[in-house]
Short mmCIF file of C-alpha atoms in Angstrom, two decimals:
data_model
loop_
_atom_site.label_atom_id
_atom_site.label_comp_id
_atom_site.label_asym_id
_atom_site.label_seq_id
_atom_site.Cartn_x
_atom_site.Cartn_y
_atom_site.Cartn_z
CA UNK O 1 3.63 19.49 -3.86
CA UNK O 2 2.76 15.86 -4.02
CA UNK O 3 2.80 13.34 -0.86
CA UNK O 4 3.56 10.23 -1.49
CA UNK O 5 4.98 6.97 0.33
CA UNK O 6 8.39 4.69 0.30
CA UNK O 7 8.62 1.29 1.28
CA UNK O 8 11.83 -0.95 1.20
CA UNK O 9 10.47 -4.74 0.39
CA UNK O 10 14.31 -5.63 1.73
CA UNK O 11 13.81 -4.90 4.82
CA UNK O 12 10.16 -5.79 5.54
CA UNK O 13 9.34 -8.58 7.83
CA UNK O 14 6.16 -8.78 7.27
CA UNK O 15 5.29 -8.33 11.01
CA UNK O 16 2.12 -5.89 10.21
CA UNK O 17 2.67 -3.20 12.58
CA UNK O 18 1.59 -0.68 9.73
CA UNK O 19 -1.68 -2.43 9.24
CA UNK O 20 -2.73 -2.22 13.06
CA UNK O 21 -1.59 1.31 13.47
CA UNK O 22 -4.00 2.00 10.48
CA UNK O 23 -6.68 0.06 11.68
CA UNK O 24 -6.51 1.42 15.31
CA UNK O 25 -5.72 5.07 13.89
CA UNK O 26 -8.94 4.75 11.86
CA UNK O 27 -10.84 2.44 13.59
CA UNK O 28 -12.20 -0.11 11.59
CA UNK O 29 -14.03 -3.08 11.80
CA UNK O 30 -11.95 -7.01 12.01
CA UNK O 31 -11.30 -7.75 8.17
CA UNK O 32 -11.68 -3.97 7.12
CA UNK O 33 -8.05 -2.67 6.11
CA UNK O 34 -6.72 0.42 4.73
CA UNK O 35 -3.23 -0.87 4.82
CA UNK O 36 -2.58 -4.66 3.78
CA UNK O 37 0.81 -6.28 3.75
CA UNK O 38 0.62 -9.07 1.02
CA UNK O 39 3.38 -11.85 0.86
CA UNK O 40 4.68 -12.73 -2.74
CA UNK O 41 7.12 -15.90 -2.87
CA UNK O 42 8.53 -18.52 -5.66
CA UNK O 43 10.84 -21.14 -6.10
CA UNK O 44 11.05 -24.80 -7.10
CA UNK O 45 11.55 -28.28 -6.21
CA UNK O 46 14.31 -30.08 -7.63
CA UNK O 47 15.42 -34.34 -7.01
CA UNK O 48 18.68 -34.94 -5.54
CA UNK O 49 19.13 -39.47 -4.71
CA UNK O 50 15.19 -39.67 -4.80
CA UNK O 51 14.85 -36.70 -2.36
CA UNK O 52 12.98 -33.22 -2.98
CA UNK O 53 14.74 -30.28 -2.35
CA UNK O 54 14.02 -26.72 -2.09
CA UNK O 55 15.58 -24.80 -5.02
CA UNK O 56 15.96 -20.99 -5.30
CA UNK O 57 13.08 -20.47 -3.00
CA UNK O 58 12.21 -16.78 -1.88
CA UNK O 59 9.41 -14.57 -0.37
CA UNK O 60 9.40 -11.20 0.15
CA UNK O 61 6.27 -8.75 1.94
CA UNK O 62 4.52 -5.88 0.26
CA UNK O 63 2.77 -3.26 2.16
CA UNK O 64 0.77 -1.14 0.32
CA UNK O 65 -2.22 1.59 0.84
CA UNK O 66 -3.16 4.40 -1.29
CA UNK O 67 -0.63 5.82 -4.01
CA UNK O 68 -2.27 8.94 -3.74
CA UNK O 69 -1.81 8.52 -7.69
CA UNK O 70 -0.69 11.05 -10.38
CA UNK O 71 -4.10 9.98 -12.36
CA UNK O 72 -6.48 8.54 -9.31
CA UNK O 73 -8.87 6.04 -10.68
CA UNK O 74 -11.05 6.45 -7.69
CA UNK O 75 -11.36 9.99 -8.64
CA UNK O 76 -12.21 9.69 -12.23
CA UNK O 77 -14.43 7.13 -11.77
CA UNK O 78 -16.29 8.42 -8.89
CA UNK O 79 -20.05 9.24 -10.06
CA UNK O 80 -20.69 11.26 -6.62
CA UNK O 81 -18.05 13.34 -7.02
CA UNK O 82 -16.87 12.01 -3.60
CA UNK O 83 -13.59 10.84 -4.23
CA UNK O 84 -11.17 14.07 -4.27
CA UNK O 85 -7.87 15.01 -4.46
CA UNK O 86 -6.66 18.03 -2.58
CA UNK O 87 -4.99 19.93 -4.95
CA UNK O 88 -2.02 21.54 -2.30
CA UNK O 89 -0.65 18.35 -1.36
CA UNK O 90 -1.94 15.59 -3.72
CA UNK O 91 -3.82 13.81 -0.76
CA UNK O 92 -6.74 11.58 -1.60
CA UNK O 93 -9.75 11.34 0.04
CA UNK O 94 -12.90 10.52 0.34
CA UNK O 95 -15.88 13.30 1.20
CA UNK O 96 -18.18 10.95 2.92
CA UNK O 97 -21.07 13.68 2.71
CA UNK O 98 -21.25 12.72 -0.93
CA UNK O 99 -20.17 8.91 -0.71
CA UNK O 100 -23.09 6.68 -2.12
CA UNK O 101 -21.40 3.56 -1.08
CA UNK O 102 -21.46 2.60 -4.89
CA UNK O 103 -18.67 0.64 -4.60
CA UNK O 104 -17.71 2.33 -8.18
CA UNK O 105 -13.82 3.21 -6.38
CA UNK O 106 -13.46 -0.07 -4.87
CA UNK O 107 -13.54 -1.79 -8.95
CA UNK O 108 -11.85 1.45 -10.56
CA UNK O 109 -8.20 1.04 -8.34
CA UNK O 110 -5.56 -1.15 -9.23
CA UNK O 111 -4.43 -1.69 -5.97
CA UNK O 112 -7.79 -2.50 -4.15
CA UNK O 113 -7.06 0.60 -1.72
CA UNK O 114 -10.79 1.85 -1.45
CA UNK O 115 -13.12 -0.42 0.41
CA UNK O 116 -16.43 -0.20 1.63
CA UNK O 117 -17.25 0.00 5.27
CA UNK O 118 -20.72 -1.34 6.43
CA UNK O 119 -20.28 0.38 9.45
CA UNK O 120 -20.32 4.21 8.29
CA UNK O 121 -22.27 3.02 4.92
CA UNK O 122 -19.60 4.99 2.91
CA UNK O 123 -16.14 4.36 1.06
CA UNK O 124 -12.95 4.63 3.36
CA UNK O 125 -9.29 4.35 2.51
CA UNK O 126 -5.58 5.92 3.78
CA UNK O 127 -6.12 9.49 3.80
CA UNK O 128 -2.40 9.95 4.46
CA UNK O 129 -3.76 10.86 7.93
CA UNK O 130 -4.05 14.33 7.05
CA UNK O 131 -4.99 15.65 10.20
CA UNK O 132 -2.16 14.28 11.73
CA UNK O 133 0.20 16.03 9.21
CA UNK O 134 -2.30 19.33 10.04
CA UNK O 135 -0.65 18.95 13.35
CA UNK O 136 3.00 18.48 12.22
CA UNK O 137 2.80 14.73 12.56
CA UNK O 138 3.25 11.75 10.42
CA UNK O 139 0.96 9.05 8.91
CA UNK O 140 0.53 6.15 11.57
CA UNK O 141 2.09 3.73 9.93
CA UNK O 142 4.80 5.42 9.11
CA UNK O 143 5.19 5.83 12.74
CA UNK O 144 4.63 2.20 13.58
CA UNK O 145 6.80 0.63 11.54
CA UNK O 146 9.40 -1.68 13.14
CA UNK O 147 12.14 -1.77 10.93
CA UNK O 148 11.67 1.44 9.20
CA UNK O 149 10.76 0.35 6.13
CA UNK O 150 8.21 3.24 5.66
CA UNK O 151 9.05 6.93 4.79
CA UNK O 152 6.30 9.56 3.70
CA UNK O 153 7.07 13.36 2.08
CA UNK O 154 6.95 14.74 -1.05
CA UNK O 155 7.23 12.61 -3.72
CA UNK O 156 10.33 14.85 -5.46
CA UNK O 157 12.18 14.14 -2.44
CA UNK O 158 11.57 10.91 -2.31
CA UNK O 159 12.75 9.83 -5.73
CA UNK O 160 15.97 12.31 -5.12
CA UNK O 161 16.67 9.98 -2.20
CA UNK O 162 15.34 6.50 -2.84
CA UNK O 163 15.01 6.22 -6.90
CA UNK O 164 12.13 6.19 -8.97
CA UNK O 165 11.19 2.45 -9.19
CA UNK O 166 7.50 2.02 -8.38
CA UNK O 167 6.89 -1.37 -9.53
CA UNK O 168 7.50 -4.68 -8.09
CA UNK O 169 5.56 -7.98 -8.04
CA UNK O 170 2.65 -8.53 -7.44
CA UNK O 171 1.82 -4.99 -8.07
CA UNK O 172 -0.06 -3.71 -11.17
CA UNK O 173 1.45 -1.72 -13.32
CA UNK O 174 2.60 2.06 -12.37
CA UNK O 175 1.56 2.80 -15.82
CA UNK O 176 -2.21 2.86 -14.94
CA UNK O 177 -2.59 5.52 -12.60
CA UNK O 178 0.86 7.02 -11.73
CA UNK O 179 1.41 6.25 -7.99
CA UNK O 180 2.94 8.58 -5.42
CA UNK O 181 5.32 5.70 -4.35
CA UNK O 182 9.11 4.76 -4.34
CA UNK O 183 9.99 1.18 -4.21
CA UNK O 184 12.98 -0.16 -2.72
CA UNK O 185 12.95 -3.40 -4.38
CA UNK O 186 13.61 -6.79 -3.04
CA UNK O 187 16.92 -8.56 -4.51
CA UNK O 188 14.20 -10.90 -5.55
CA UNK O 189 12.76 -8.95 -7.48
CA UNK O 190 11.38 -10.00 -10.69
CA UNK O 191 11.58 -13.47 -10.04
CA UNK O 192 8.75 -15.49 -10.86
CA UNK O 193 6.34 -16.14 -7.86
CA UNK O 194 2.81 -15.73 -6.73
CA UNK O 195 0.82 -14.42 -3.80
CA UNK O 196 1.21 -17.03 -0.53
CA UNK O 197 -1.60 -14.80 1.46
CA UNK O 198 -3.87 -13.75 -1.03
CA UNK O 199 -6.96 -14.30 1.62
CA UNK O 200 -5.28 -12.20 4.45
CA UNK O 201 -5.47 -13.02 8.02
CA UNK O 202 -8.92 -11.12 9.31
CA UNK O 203 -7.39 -8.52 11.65
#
């Protein structure tokens, strides 16, 4: 089995409810996230009797974590071996006995899901909050979200319910490292746009 996340960019508000349920589930310090929720918008100005007017203008929110990816660049890349990926349920984590605080994992993913925290001296990322699934439960901001845009389970499922798009702007490619993750993408899709946060709020 393979866990892996959905997220429908339609119905995301951007009100980041998953991003404090992450950072009060793991406790990190203001501007440390393991969840980020990244705005992506586009559109144009046009001229109508000497006035500008908005034309085709749209924005859409993102919230991403760990993919818990197919191929893990954290994992392949780790030197300490500290980066693993628990082979029952696809999970990725990080052992912080062997972290070096390298900062190797941070560089190596796509998505920017590892980060380094100056308070434990070690990596630290979404762990899928495995010990709450030990206990039956769900990931935390899973739980937290508002308007449901969140699901978790196995990835098979997942596609057999949602689809199997895992791309969307301003993503990277799925290409690179295979994400556990369904996309429920925004009618706006594929429009040309570009990040309006891209220095996030310190929360």
């Amino acid at each position: 089995m393979q866990y892996g996340f959905y997220f429908d960019a339609d119905r995301c508000g951007s009100c980041k409810a998953c991003v404090m349920a992450c950072k009060d589930k793991n406790d990190t310090l203001v501007g440390l996230k393991y969840r980020t929720v990244v705005d992506y918008g586009g559109g144009a100005w046009i001229e109508e009797d000497g006035v500008l007017q908005p034309s085709e203008v749209f924005v859409y929110s993102v919230s991403i974590a760990c993919n818990h990816c197919a191929n893990p660049a954290c994992v392949s890349n780790c030197p300490a071996g500290a980066m693993t990926k628990r082979e029952e349920d696809g999970i990725v984590f990080v052992d912080k006995d062997q972290c070096i605080a390298c900062g190797t994992c941070v560089k190596a993913c796509p998505y920017g899901a590892p980060r380094l925290n100056p308070a434990t001296g070690t990596s630290g990322k979404c762990d899928l909050c495995k010990d709450y699934l030990a206990e039956g439960g769900r990931p935390a901001c899973v739980d937290a979200c508002l308007m449901r845009c969140l699901d978790f389970g196995d990835i098979d499922e997942l596609r057999a319910k949602y689809g199997d798009v895992a791309d969307i702007d301003p993503l990277p490619s799925s290409s690179e490292t295979e994400p556990s993750l369904v996309i429920g993408r925004s009618r706006h899709a594929g429009k040309p746009g570009t990040i309006i946060n891209p220095e996030e709020e310190l929360v």
